[in-house]
Amino acid sequence: MKYLVCTVVLILSPFCKADAQELSKVFGKIGKEEAALVSYSPDKSAPAVVLFDIGKSYFEDIENSFYVIYERSRRIKIFSDAGLKWAEVEIPYYQEGGIFEQVLEIEAFTYNPDGESFQRSSLNQSGCHDEKINEFWSAKKFAIPDVKAGSIIEYRYKIRSQYKFNLRDWEFQSRIPTLYSEFEISMIPFYEYTWLLQGASKFDSNTSYKDDGLKRTFGPVEYNDLVHKFIMKNVPAFNDEEYITSINDYNIKLEFQLVRVKHPDGTVTNIISTWPELVKNLLKDEEVTRFAKKCEKLANKFYCPDSLLHKTQKGKFDFIMNYVKANFNWNQNNSKYSTKSPGELLKDKYGNDADLNLLATGLLNSAGIEAYPLLISTRENGKVKMDYPLINSFNYIIIYAVIDEKVILTDATEILCPNDLIPSRCLNEKGLLIREGPVEWVNLQSLTPSEIQTVFKIDSLDTGALAKTSISVTRYDAIRYRKNYGEDKKKLAERASGDDYTVDEQSIEILNAYVKDQSYEVSYNVKCKTEVINKKIYISPFLNEPITENPLRQNSRAYPVDMLYPIKRSFTSSVTIPDGYKIEFKPEDEKILNDLFELYFHLDYHENTITVTFSYAFKKPLYEAKDYSGLKYYFREIIKKGNEKVVLVKS
C-alpha cells in the first residue's frame, strides 16, 4: 500500500549547489571543525549559517487515536553580531476548538570556544513563554543564553499535534545558508498525503523504505511504517525579499496535504475533492453563507431601512459599507469563518474579517444589492495553489458586489480604505467566488495606478533657499499616508526633513486627512541650505523626494516582481534664478515609453525661471521574472534623473 502520493511542483529554477561540509550532525556533539568555521565560503556576507537542520514526523497511537509527532533539531554557527537574532527562537503551534498542539521537550545550548574545549550554557526553562499570534496560532518563544559572534547554538523540541489535515511544512531554505537539511516522515496506512516541492526541481537525496521493526497494530490492521527521507545540502540563503508577496511563496520547502483517510473497517473518506464541491459545501456552511443570510434577514436590527429611501444603488452601497466600518471594529484576526452570531456581533461591535464582511454582505443583499462572499488568501498567508482544492489554502473573506452592472470588490475592516478598494494585504492574485453556478475565480489585482504628485516652488537661492511644497496622494498611497500621518504635522515634518532640508512645522496644511474618497493633500515650506561650490550654485530641483537607492539588488531573479499595485510619481519644480546668475549646466531631457514603464524628464527655462518636470510610472502590479533586469535599469534611471542637479554660475 502506498502511503504517500508523490507530486513535484516546480516553482523556481534549480539552485546552484556545492558539496555540503561534513560536520557532526549529532545533537550535543560539537567538534573542532565547527569552532574553526569563521565564514560560509559561498556567501562571505552571511551573518550565520545553519550547520544542520534535521526533522521528522511520525504517527503515535495515544488512547486509540493517532497524534502527529514532529521533532526538530537545529545547529547554527554565529559569525557576526548581525547573526545574534538567530538565538531568538519562535515555535508556532495551532489551536482551533478542540484541536490543539503542544510544544514539548525543549532543549537549547550555547557553545563558546574555550581553549581546546567549549564552555556550554543551557536554556533555563523559565525563559520560555507563550505569545498569541492570532485566534488560531500562538508561539513558544525563548532566547538562547550567552550568545556572541563565534558561538555555536543548537536547540531541539517536539510538537504533539491532533491536526492531521496538513502535516507541518519542512523549510529547507531560510534567510541564512544551510549546509545540511534533512526531513524524514513515517507514514501509516490510514492517512494518504500528497507532497509538493516548492522552489527546486529535485532533492540531493530522496529515499523510501519500509520500517523493518516490529509490526504495529491498530484495530484489525497490522502494518509497518513506510519511511520517506528527503535531504538537501548547501542551500543558499533566501535574501531577496523586495517586491514579493511572502517568502513562503518562493523559498525551498516541502508541503504535505491529506488526500484521503482509510478507516480500519475498510471505508475511505476522500479529503481532496473538487472546486465545485468545495463551493457547494461553503454555500451550506453555517459560518459562511448562512451567517450572511441571517444578517440579511435581521437587517432592520442593525439600521433603519428608511435610511436607504431615495438613494441610488451606489448610494445604498456606500451607506451600508460606511455604516459597518463606522460601527464595527476589526479585531485584527483573519479567518474564513464567522465566530459570532449576528446578535453577538451587534452587541460586541467587533469581530474578525469574516464577521464584518459577511455582515456587510447580508446587509447589502437586504438593500437589493447583489453581493457574495469572496474567499481569498492574504499576501502574508501565501498564494492559493489552484491545482489543489483545499479549504485551508484560504484565510480571509472579502465582498464581491455588483453596482449598476459593475463589479466592485470591497472590505469592511478598514475605515480609511475607500469602499471601492480592498486592503493592500488582500491583493494576492485571485479569489474564489462563493455563489451558485460554475466555479469563478476573481482577479484581486488593482490595475489603476496610485499616484503621488509633488510640486515645488523654490526661490531665494542666493540667501538660503525656501521651497514651497505641495503633495497630492491617491488610492493606496493615500491610505498609507492617512495611516502613517493623518493630521500629525510633527510626523510629516520628520518625514520631509533631511540633512539639508528643514520643514517649517507651522506652515504645514493638511486637507482630506480622513476623507477617504478624496486625495490626501499636504503643503508646507522647506528651508534649504544652498549648495555653493567654487561660487557655483547646485540645485536639486526635487529636494530629497525621489528615491536614491535601487531596491532591486540581485543579479537575476527566478520569480515575479510583485509591485502590489501600479504606481505613478510626478514632480514639478519651479526655480527662480537669483539676479546675476545664469545656467551653466542642465540635465538632458529623457523619455522612456513602453508597455511596462514610462519615464519623462524635461527642463525648460524662461527669463529667470527654470521649470523641471519629471514623472515615471510602473504600469503593472506584477512583472514576470524575465523583466527583472529591465526593471533594475528603470530604477537606475529614476534615481539618476530624479536627483540630477542644475548648476548656476554668475553671469
PDB file of C-alpha atoms in Angstrom, residues 32-296:
ATOM      1  CA  LYS A  32      36.832  21.354  16.322  1.00  0.00           C
ATOM      2  CA  GLU A  33      35.650  21.815  12.742  1.00  0.00           C
ATOM      3  CA  GLU A  34      32.620  23.805  13.914  1.00  0.00           C
ATOM      4  CA  ALA A  35      34.807  26.033  16.099  1.00  0.00           C
ATOM      5  CA  ALA A  36      37.226  26.673  13.205  1.00  0.00           C
ATOM      6  CA  LEU A  37      34.449  27.720  10.844  1.00  0.00           C
ATOM      7  CA  VAL A  38      34.628  31.535  10.518  1.00  0.00           C
ATOM      8  CA  SER A  39      32.502  32.118   7.400  1.00  0.00           C
ATOM      9  CA  TYR A  40      30.452  30.351   4.762  1.00  0.00           C
ATOM     10  CA  SER A  41      32.661  30.364   1.670  1.00  0.00           C
ATOM     11  CA  PRO A  42      29.901  30.600  -0.990  1.00  0.00           C
ATOM     12  CA  ASP A  43      28.400  33.610   0.853  1.00  0.00           C
ATOM     13  CA  LYS A  44      31.007  35.504   2.874  1.00  0.00           C
ATOM     14  CA  SER A  45      28.439  38.118   3.904  1.00  0.00           C
ATOM     15  CA  ALA A  46      26.226  35.595   5.739  1.00  0.00           C
ATOM     16  CA  PRO A  47      25.965  36.589   9.438  1.00  0.00           C
ATOM     17  CA  ALA A  48      25.357  32.945  10.413  1.00  0.00           C
ATOM     18  CA  VAL A  49      24.960  29.521   8.866  1.00  0.00           C
ATOM     19  CA  VAL A  50      22.745  26.562   9.703  1.00  0.00           C
ATOM     20  CA  LEU A  51      25.115  23.632  10.219  1.00  0.00           C
ATOM     21  CA  PHE A  52      22.287  21.126  10.274  1.00  0.00           C
ATOM     22  CA  ASP A  53      18.507  21.196  10.433  1.00  0.00           C
ATOM     23  CA  ILE A  54      17.007  17.740  10.959  1.00  0.00           C
ATOM     24  CA  GLY A  55      13.335  16.996  11.394  1.00  0.00           C
ATOM     25  CA  LYS A  56      10.954  14.098  11.349  1.00  0.00           C
ATOM     26  CA  SER A  57       7.234  13.447  11.645  1.00  0.00           C
ATOM     27  CA  TYR A  58       5.560  10.229  12.681  1.00  0.00           C
ATOM     28  CA  PHE A  59       2.215   8.974  13.977  1.00  0.00           C
ATOM     29  CA  GLU A  60       1.740   7.855  17.570  1.00  0.00           C
ATOM     30  CA  ASP A  61      -1.243   5.888  18.831  1.00  0.00           C
ATOM     31  CA  ILE A  62      -2.476   7.582  22.005  1.00  0.00           C
ATOM     32  CA  GLU A  63      -5.720   6.348  23.567  1.00  0.00           C
ATOM     33  CA  ASN A  64      -6.955   4.785  20.295  1.00  0.00           C
ATOM     34  CA  SER A  65      -6.377   7.954  18.324  1.00  0.00           C
ATOM     35  CA  PHE A  66      -3.414   8.993  16.216  1.00  0.00           C
ATOM     36  CA  TYR A  67      -1.379  12.060  17.066  1.00  0.00           C
ATOM     37  CA  VAL A  68       1.272  13.508  14.776  1.00  0.00           C
ATOM     38  CA  ILE A  69       4.652  13.909  16.486  1.00  0.00           C
ATOM     39  CA  TYR A  70       7.029  16.426  14.929  1.00  0.00           C
ATOM     40  CA  GLU A  71      10.656  16.572  16.074  1.00  0.00           C
ATOM     41  CA  ARG A  72      13.273  19.108  15.077  1.00  0.00           C
ATOM     42  CA  SER A  73      16.930  19.651  15.976  1.00  0.00           C
ATOM     43  CA  ARG A  74      18.939  22.564  14.611  1.00  0.00           C
ATOM     44  CA  ARG A  75      22.511  23.822  14.980  1.00  0.00           C
ATOM     45  CA  ILE A  76      23.707  27.286  13.890  1.00  0.00           C
ATOM     46  CA  LYS A  77      27.141  28.919  13.827  1.00  0.00           C
ATOM     47  CA  ILE A  78      27.070  32.671  14.539  1.00  0.00           C
ATOM     48  CA  PHE A  79      29.652  34.640  12.550  1.00  0.00           C
ATOM     49  CA  SER A  80      28.860  38.248  13.472  1.00  0.00           C
ATOM     50  CA  ASP A  81      26.690  40.405  15.706  1.00  0.00           C
ATOM     51  CA  ALA A  82      24.142  40.557  12.872  1.00  0.00           C
ATOM     52  CA  GLY A  83      23.599  36.826  13.406  1.00  0.00           C
ATOM     53  CA  LEU A  84      22.708  37.094  17.086  1.00  0.00           C
ATOM     54  CA  LYS A  85      18.991  37.279  16.246  1.00  0.00           C
ATOM     55  CA  TRP A  86      19.100  33.595  15.304  1.00  0.00           C
ATOM     56  CA  ALA A  87      19.380  32.820  19.007  1.00  0.00           C
ATOM     57  CA  GLU A  88      15.831  34.137  19.441  1.00  0.00           C
ATOM     58  CA  VAL A  89      13.595  31.175  18.651  1.00  0.00           C
ATOM     59  CA  GLU A  90       9.864  31.060  17.910  1.00  0.00           C
ATOM     60  CA  ILE A  91       7.952  27.785  17.635  1.00  0.00           C
ATOM     61  CA  PRO A  92       4.436  28.314  16.258  1.00  0.00           C
ATOM     62  CA  TYR A  93       1.653  25.964  17.309  1.00  0.00           C
ATOM     63  CA  TYR A  94      -2.013  25.681  16.396  1.00  0.00           C
ATOM     64  CA  GLN A  95      -5.281  25.522  18.302  1.00  0.00           C
ATOM     65  CA  GLU A  96      -8.819  25.539  16.908  1.00  0.00           C
ATOM     66  CA  GLY A  97     -11.744  24.454  19.037  1.00  0.00           C
ATOM     67  CA  GLY A  98     -10.922  21.027  20.420  1.00  0.00           C
ATOM     68  CA  ILE A  99      -7.945  20.536  18.090  1.00  0.00           C
ATOM     69  CA  PHE A 100      -4.653  21.574  19.628  1.00  0.00           C
ATOM     70  CA  GLU A 101      -0.894  21.217  19.513  1.00  0.00           C
ATOM     71  CA  GLN A 102       1.599  21.052  22.391  1.00  0.00           C
ATOM     72  CA  VAL A 103       5.270  22.054  22.334  1.00  0.00           C
ATOM     73  CA  LEU A 104       7.311  19.590  24.421  1.00  0.00           C
ATOM     74  CA  GLU A 105      10.859  18.743  25.496  1.00  0.00           C
ATOM     75  CA  ILE A 106      12.595  21.982  24.564  1.00  0.00           C
ATOM     76  CA  GLU A 107      16.375  21.893  24.933  1.00  0.00           C
ATOM     77  CA  ALA A 108      18.781  24.643  23.866  1.00  0.00           C
ATOM     78  CA  PHE A 109      22.526  25.177  24.352  1.00  0.00           C
ATOM     79  CA  THR A 110      25.248  27.667  23.510  1.00  0.00           C
ATOM     80  CA  TYR A 111      28.837  26.530  22.911  1.00  0.00           C
ATOM     81  CA  ASN A 112      31.598  29.136  23.172  1.00  0.00           C
ATOM     82  CA  PRO A 113      35.192  28.071  22.360  1.00  0.00           C
ATOM     83  CA  ASP A 114      37.402  27.896  25.463  1.00  0.00           C
ATOM     84  CA  GLY A 115      40.889  26.768  24.542  1.00  0.00           C
ATOM     85  CA  GLU A 116      40.737  23.174  23.367  1.00  0.00           C
ATOM     86  CA  SER A 117      37.145  22.697  24.575  1.00  0.00           C
ATOM     87  CA  PHE A 118      33.838  24.539  24.768  1.00  0.00           C
ATOM     88  CA  GLN A 119      32.037  26.371  27.509  1.00  0.00           C
ATOM     89  CA  ARG A 120      28.389  25.247  27.397  1.00  0.00           C
ATOM     90  CA  SER A 121      25.410  27.318  28.563  1.00  0.00           C
ATOM     91  CA  SER A 122      21.910  25.844  28.700  1.00  0.00           C
ATOM     92  CA  LEU A 123      18.453  27.334  28.422  1.00  0.00           C
ATOM     93  CA  ASN A 124      16.562  27.814  31.671  1.00  0.00           C
ATOM     94  CA  GLN A 125      13.032  26.571  31.018  1.00  0.00           C
ATOM     95  CA  SER A 126      11.634  29.567  32.903  1.00  0.00           C
ATOM     96  CA  GLY A 127      12.882  31.646  29.990  1.00  0.00           C
ATOM     97  CA  CYS A 128      10.260  30.138  27.675  1.00  0.00           C
ATOM     98  CA  HIS A 129       6.983  31.991  27.251  1.00  0.00           C
ATOM     99  CA  ASP A 130       3.885  31.779  25.068  1.00  0.00           C
ATOM    100  CA  GLU A 131       2.626  34.584  22.856  1.00  0.00           C
ATOM    101  CA  LYS A 132      -0.685  34.636  20.980  1.00  0.00           C
ATOM    102  CA  ILE A 133      -0.331  35.439  17.273  1.00  0.00           C
ATOM    103  CA  ASN A 134      -4.000  35.290  16.220  1.00  0.00           C
ATOM    104  CA  GLU A 135      -7.149  33.368  17.113  1.00  0.00           C
ATOM    105  CA  PHE A 136      -5.639  30.071  15.874  1.00  0.00           C
ATOM    106  CA  TRP A 137      -1.886  30.428  16.230  1.00  0.00           C
ATOM    107  CA  SER A 138       0.386  31.003  19.209  1.00  0.00           C
ATOM    108  CA  ALA A 139       4.167  30.786  19.553  1.00  0.00           C
ATOM    109  CA  LYS A 140       6.501  29.380  22.158  1.00  0.00           C
ATOM    110  CA  LYS A 141       9.398  31.847  22.431  1.00  0.00           C
ATOM    111  CA  PHE A 142      12.805  31.719  24.074  1.00  0.00           C
ATOM    112  CA  ALA A 143      16.241  33.308  23.762  1.00  0.00           C
ATOM    113  CA  ILE A 144      19.282  31.017  23.915  1.00  0.00           C
ATOM    114  CA  PRO A 145      21.722  32.474  26.507  1.00  0.00           C
ATOM    115  CA  ASP A 146      25.337  33.716  26.300  1.00  0.00           C
ATOM    116  CA  VAL A 147      25.416  34.052  22.523  1.00  0.00           C
ATOM    117  CA  LYS A 148      28.047  36.167  20.770  1.00  0.00           C
ATOM    118  CA  ALA A 149      29.933  36.236  17.490  1.00  0.00           C
ATOM    119  CA  GLY A 150      31.732  32.881  17.229  1.00  0.00           C
ATOM    120  CA  SER A 151      29.143  30.970  19.277  1.00  0.00           C
ATOM    121  CA  ILE A 152      27.545  27.727  18.179  1.00  0.00           C
ATOM    122  CA  ILE A 153      23.925  27.293  19.218  1.00  0.00           C
ATOM    123  CA  GLU A 154      21.634  24.316  18.980  1.00  0.00           C
ATOM    124  CA  TYR A 155      18.107  23.526  20.045  1.00  0.00           C
ATOM    125  CA  ARG A 156      15.558  20.770  19.706  1.00  0.00           C
ATOM    126  CA  TYR A 157      11.917  20.214  20.582  1.00  0.00           C
ATOM    127  CA  LYS A 158       8.820  18.117  19.884  1.00  0.00           C
ATOM    128  CA  ILE A 159       5.309  19.091  18.888  1.00  0.00           C
ATOM    129  CA  ARG A 160       2.427  16.746  19.604  1.00  0.00           C
ATOM    130  CA  SER A 161      -0.491  17.536  17.294  1.00  0.00           C
ATOM    131  CA  GLN A 162      -4.045  16.345  16.829  1.00  0.00           C
ATOM    132  CA  TYR A 163      -4.098  18.129  13.479  1.00  0.00           C
ATOM    133  CA  LYS A 164      -3.598  15.632  10.659  1.00  0.00           C
ATOM    134  CA  PHE A 165      -5.062  17.598   7.750  1.00  0.00           C
ATOM    135  CA  ASN A 166      -1.810  19.357   6.871  1.00  0.00           C
ATOM    136  CA  LEU A 167       1.404  17.953   8.239  1.00  0.00           C
ATOM    137  CA  ARG A 168       3.956  20.622   9.070  1.00  0.00           C
ATOM    138  CA  ASP A 169       5.893  22.031   6.126  1.00  0.00           C
ATOM    139  CA  TRP A 170       9.623  21.444   6.089  1.00  0.00           C
ATOM    140  CA  GLU A 171      11.586  24.505   5.021  1.00  0.00           C
ATOM    141  CA  PHE A 172      14.971  23.619   3.555  1.00  0.00           C
ATOM    142  CA  GLN A 173      15.745  27.296   2.973  1.00  0.00           C
ATOM    143  CA  SER A 174      15.824  30.242   5.361  1.00  0.00           C
ATOM    144  CA  ARG A 175      17.311  33.734   5.393  1.00  0.00           C
ATOM    145  CA  ILE A 176      20.784  32.334   6.136  1.00  0.00           C
ATOM    146  CA  PRO A 177      22.564  29.500   4.275  1.00  0.00           C
ATOM    147  CA  THR A 178      22.003  25.886   5.325  1.00  0.00           C
ATOM    148  CA  LEU A 179      24.754  23.288   4.998  1.00  0.00           C
ATOM    149  CA  TYR A 180      22.557  20.255   5.612  1.00  0.00           C
ATOM    150  CA  SER A 181      18.787  19.873   5.842  1.00  0.00           C
ATOM    151  CA  GLU A 182      17.012  16.545   6.329  1.00  0.00           C
ATOM    152  CA  PHE A 183      13.384  15.654   6.817  1.00  0.00           C
ATOM    153  CA  GLU A 184      12.028  12.184   7.498  1.00  0.00           C
ATOM    154  CA  ILE A 185       8.369  11.210   7.559  1.00  0.00           C
ATOM    155  CA  SER A 186       6.973   7.848   8.651  1.00  0.00           C
ATOM    156  CA  MET A 187       3.607   7.131   7.070  1.00  0.00           C
ATOM    157  CA  ILE A 188       0.892   4.733   8.253  1.00  0.00           C
ATOM    158  CA  PRO A 189      -1.730   3.104   6.005  1.00  0.00           C
ATOM    159  CA  PHE A 190      -4.679   5.122   7.367  1.00  0.00           C
ATOM    160  CA  TYR A 191      -3.652   8.545   6.040  1.00  0.00           C
ATOM    161  CA  GLU A 192      -2.564   9.239   2.490  1.00  0.00           C
ATOM    162  CA  TYR A 193      -0.843  12.523   1.681  1.00  0.00           C
ATOM    163  CA  THR A 194       0.407  14.325  -1.374  1.00  0.00           C
ATOM    164  CA  TRP A 195       3.670  16.198  -1.128  1.00  0.00           C
ATOM    165  CA  LEU A 196       4.706  19.241  -3.083  1.00  0.00           C
ATOM    166  CA  LEU A 197       8.259  20.511  -3.500  1.00  0.00           C
ATOM    167  CA  GLN A 198       8.419  24.277  -3.958  1.00  0.00           C
ATOM    168  CA  GLY A 199      11.469  26.236  -5.037  1.00  0.00           C
ATOM    169  CA  ALA A 200      13.611  23.433  -6.524  1.00  0.00           C
ATOM    170  CA  SER A 201      13.310  20.623  -9.050  1.00  0.00           C
ATOM    171  CA  LYS A 202      14.864  17.804  -7.013  1.00  0.00           C
ATOM    172  CA  PHE A 203      16.473  16.735  -3.743  1.00  0.00           C
ATOM    173  CA  ASP A 204      20.102  15.823  -3.153  1.00  0.00           C
ATOM    174  CA  SER A 205      18.745  12.573  -1.768  1.00  0.00           C
ATOM    175  CA  ASN A 206      15.260  11.076  -1.647  1.00  0.00           C
ATOM    176  CA  THR A 207      14.825   7.544  -0.287  1.00  0.00           C
ATOM    177  CA  SER A 208      11.854   5.415   0.759  1.00  0.00           C
ATOM    178  CA  TYR A 209      11.780   2.134   2.652  1.00  0.00           C
ATOM    179  CA  LYS A 210       9.515   0.020   4.862  1.00  0.00           C
ATOM    180  CA  ASP A 211      10.442   0.043   8.546  1.00  0.00           C
ATOM    181  CA  ASP A 212      11.640  -3.495   9.355  1.00  0.00           C
ATOM    182  CA  GLY A 213      10.916  -3.268  13.091  1.00  0.00           C
ATOM    183  CA  LEU A 214       8.038  -4.877  14.956  1.00  0.00           C
ATOM    184  CA  LYS A 215       4.667  -4.621  13.295  1.00  0.00           C
ATOM    185  CA  ARG A 216       2.255  -2.058  14.693  1.00  0.00           C
ATOM    186  CA  THR A 217      -1.421  -2.794  15.291  1.00  0.00           C
ATOM    187  CA  PHE A 218      -4.428  -0.515  15.124  1.00  0.00           C
ATOM    188  CA  GLY A 219      -7.815  -2.240  15.327  1.00  0.00           C
ATOM    189  CA  PRO A 220      -7.706  -5.251  12.991  1.00  0.00           C
ATOM    190  CA  VAL A 221      -4.865  -3.813  10.885  1.00  0.00           C
ATOM    191  CA  GLU A 222      -1.210  -4.817  11.242  1.00  0.00           C
ATOM    192  CA  TYR A 223       1.362  -2.699   9.461  1.00  0.00           C
ATOM    193  CA  ASN A 224       4.887  -1.340   9.314  1.00  0.00           C
ATOM    194  CA  ASP A 225       5.576   2.364   8.766  1.00  0.00           C
ATOM    195  CA  LEU A 226       6.652   3.449   5.306  1.00  0.00           C
ATOM    196  CA  VAL A 227       9.535   5.894   5.752  1.00  0.00           C
ATOM    197  CA  HIS A 228      10.469   8.680   3.319  1.00  0.00           C
ATOM    198  CA  LYS A 229      13.643  10.730   3.784  1.00  0.00           C
ATOM    199  CA  PHE A 230      14.455  13.982   1.939  1.00  0.00           C
ATOM    200  CA  ILE A 231      17.887  15.684   2.055  1.00  0.00           C
ATOM    201  CA  MET A 232      19.264  18.930   0.665  1.00  0.00           C
ATOM    202  CA  LYS A 233      22.780  20.310   1.079  1.00  0.00           C
ATOM    203  CA  ASN A 234      24.343  23.762   0.765  1.00  0.00           C
ATOM    204  CA  VAL A 235      21.053  25.578   0.377  1.00  0.00           C
ATOM    205  CA  PRO A 236      21.662  29.302  -0.234  1.00  0.00           C
ATOM    206  CA  ALA A 237      20.059  31.998   1.886  1.00  0.00           C
ATOM    207  CA  PHE A 238      16.785  33.458   0.708  1.00  0.00           C
ATOM    208  CA  ASN A 239      17.807  37.114   0.784  1.00  0.00           C
ATOM    209  CA  ASP A 240      15.752  38.729  -1.964  1.00  0.00           C
ATOM    210  CA  GLU A 241      12.603  39.957  -0.253  1.00  0.00           C
ATOM    211  CA  GLU A 242      11.835  43.117  -2.230  1.00  0.00           C
ATOM    212  CA  TYR A 243       8.584  43.095  -4.165  1.00  0.00           C
ATOM    213  CA  ILE A 244       7.311  39.638  -3.245  1.00  0.00           C
ATOM    214  CA  THR A 245       4.082  38.531  -1.595  1.00  0.00           C
ATOM    215  CA  SER A 246       5.593  36.288   1.074  1.00  0.00           C
ATOM    216  CA  ILE A 247       8.817  34.334   1.464  1.00  0.00           C
ATOM    217  CA  ASN A 248       6.530  31.300   1.917  1.00  0.00           C
ATOM    218  CA  ASP A 249       5.572  31.518  -1.763  1.00  0.00           C
ATOM    219  CA  TYR A 250       9.140  31.167  -3.040  1.00  0.00           C
ATOM    220  CA  ASN A 251      11.506  29.566  -0.525  1.00  0.00           C
ATOM    221  CA  ILE A 252      12.525  25.932  -0.915  1.00  0.00           C
ATOM    222  CA  LYS A 253      10.173  23.824   1.146  1.00  0.00           C
ATOM    223  CA  LEU A 254       8.205  20.599   1.275  1.00  0.00           C
ATOM    224  CA  GLU A 255       4.446  20.716   1.861  1.00  0.00           C
ATOM    225  CA  PHE A 256       2.129  17.855   2.798  1.00  0.00           C
ATOM    226  CA  GLN A 257      -1.625  17.725   2.287  1.00  0.00           C
ATOM    227  CA  LEU A 258      -4.050  14.981   3.256  1.00  0.00           C
ATOM    228  CA  VAL A 259      -5.618  13.252   0.249  1.00  0.00           C
ATOM    229  CA  ARG A 260      -7.802  10.574   1.872  1.00  0.00           C
ATOM    230  CA  VAL A 261      -8.429   8.701   5.097  1.00  0.00           C
ATOM    231  CA  LYS A 262      -8.623   4.882   5.007  1.00  0.00           C
ATOM    232  CA  HIS A 263     -10.504   3.650   8.048  1.00  0.00           C
ATOM    233  CA  PRO A 264      -9.698   0.304   9.744  1.00  0.00           C
ATOM    234  CA  ASP A 265     -13.126  -1.031   8.680  1.00  0.00           C
ATOM    235  CA  GLY A 266     -12.181  -0.566   5.008  1.00  0.00           C
ATOM    236  CA  THR A 267     -14.208   2.559   4.276  1.00  0.00           C
ATOM    237  CA  VAL A 268     -12.486   5.541   2.640  1.00  0.00           C
ATOM    238  CA  THR A 269     -13.032   9.293   3.079  1.00  0.00           C
ATOM    239  CA  ASN A 270     -11.643  11.455   0.284  1.00  0.00           C
ATOM    240  CA  ILE A 271     -10.336  14.816   1.500  1.00  0.00           C
ATOM    241  CA  ILE A 272      -9.243  16.443  -1.742  1.00  0.00           C
ATOM    242  CA  SER A 273     -12.455  16.969  -3.661  1.00  0.00           C
ATOM    243  CA  THR A 274     -13.063  19.424  -6.498  1.00  0.00           C
ATOM    244  CA  TRP A 275     -13.559  23.180  -6.582  1.00  0.00           C
ATOM    245  CA  PRO A 276     -17.297  22.793  -7.390  1.00  0.00           C
ATOM    246  CA  GLU A 277     -17.743  20.506  -4.360  1.00  0.00           C
ATOM    247  CA  LEU A 278     -15.809  22.926  -2.139  1.00  0.00           C
ATOM    248  CA  VAL A 279     -18.004  25.855  -3.218  1.00  0.00           C
ATOM    249  CA  LYS A 280     -21.130  23.724  -2.779  1.00  0.00           C
ATOM    250  CA  ASN A 281     -20.124  22.917   0.794  1.00  0.00           C
ATOM    251  CA  LEU A 282     -19.417  26.573   1.578  1.00  0.00           C
ATOM    252  CA  LEU A 283     -22.844  27.561   0.263  1.00  0.00           C
ATOM    253  CA  LYS A 284     -24.313  25.375   3.019  1.00  0.00           C
ATOM    254  CA  ASP A 285     -21.799  26.373   5.686  1.00  0.00           C
ATOM    255  CA  GLU A 286     -23.302  27.799   8.881  1.00  0.00           C
ATOM    256  CA  GLU A 287     -20.312  30.100   9.439  1.00  0.00           C
ATOM    257  CA  VAL A 288     -20.114  31.472   5.894  1.00  0.00           C
ATOM    258  CA  THR A 289     -23.109  31.789   3.565  1.00  0.00           C
ATOM    259  CA  ARG A 290     -25.792  31.041   6.152  1.00  0.00           C
ATOM    260  CA  PHE A 291     -24.328  33.632   8.515  1.00  0.00           C
ATOM    261  CA  ALA A 292     -24.651  36.247   5.754  1.00  0.00           C
ATOM    262  CA  LYS A 293     -28.270  35.195   5.126  1.00  0.00           C
ATOM    263  CA  LYS A 294     -29.087  35.553   8.828  1.00  0.00           C
ATOM    264  CA  CYS A 295     -27.685  39.089   8.753  1.00  0.00           C
ATOM    265  CA  GLU A 296     -29.781  39.801   5.670  1.00  0.00           C
TER     266      GLU A 296
END
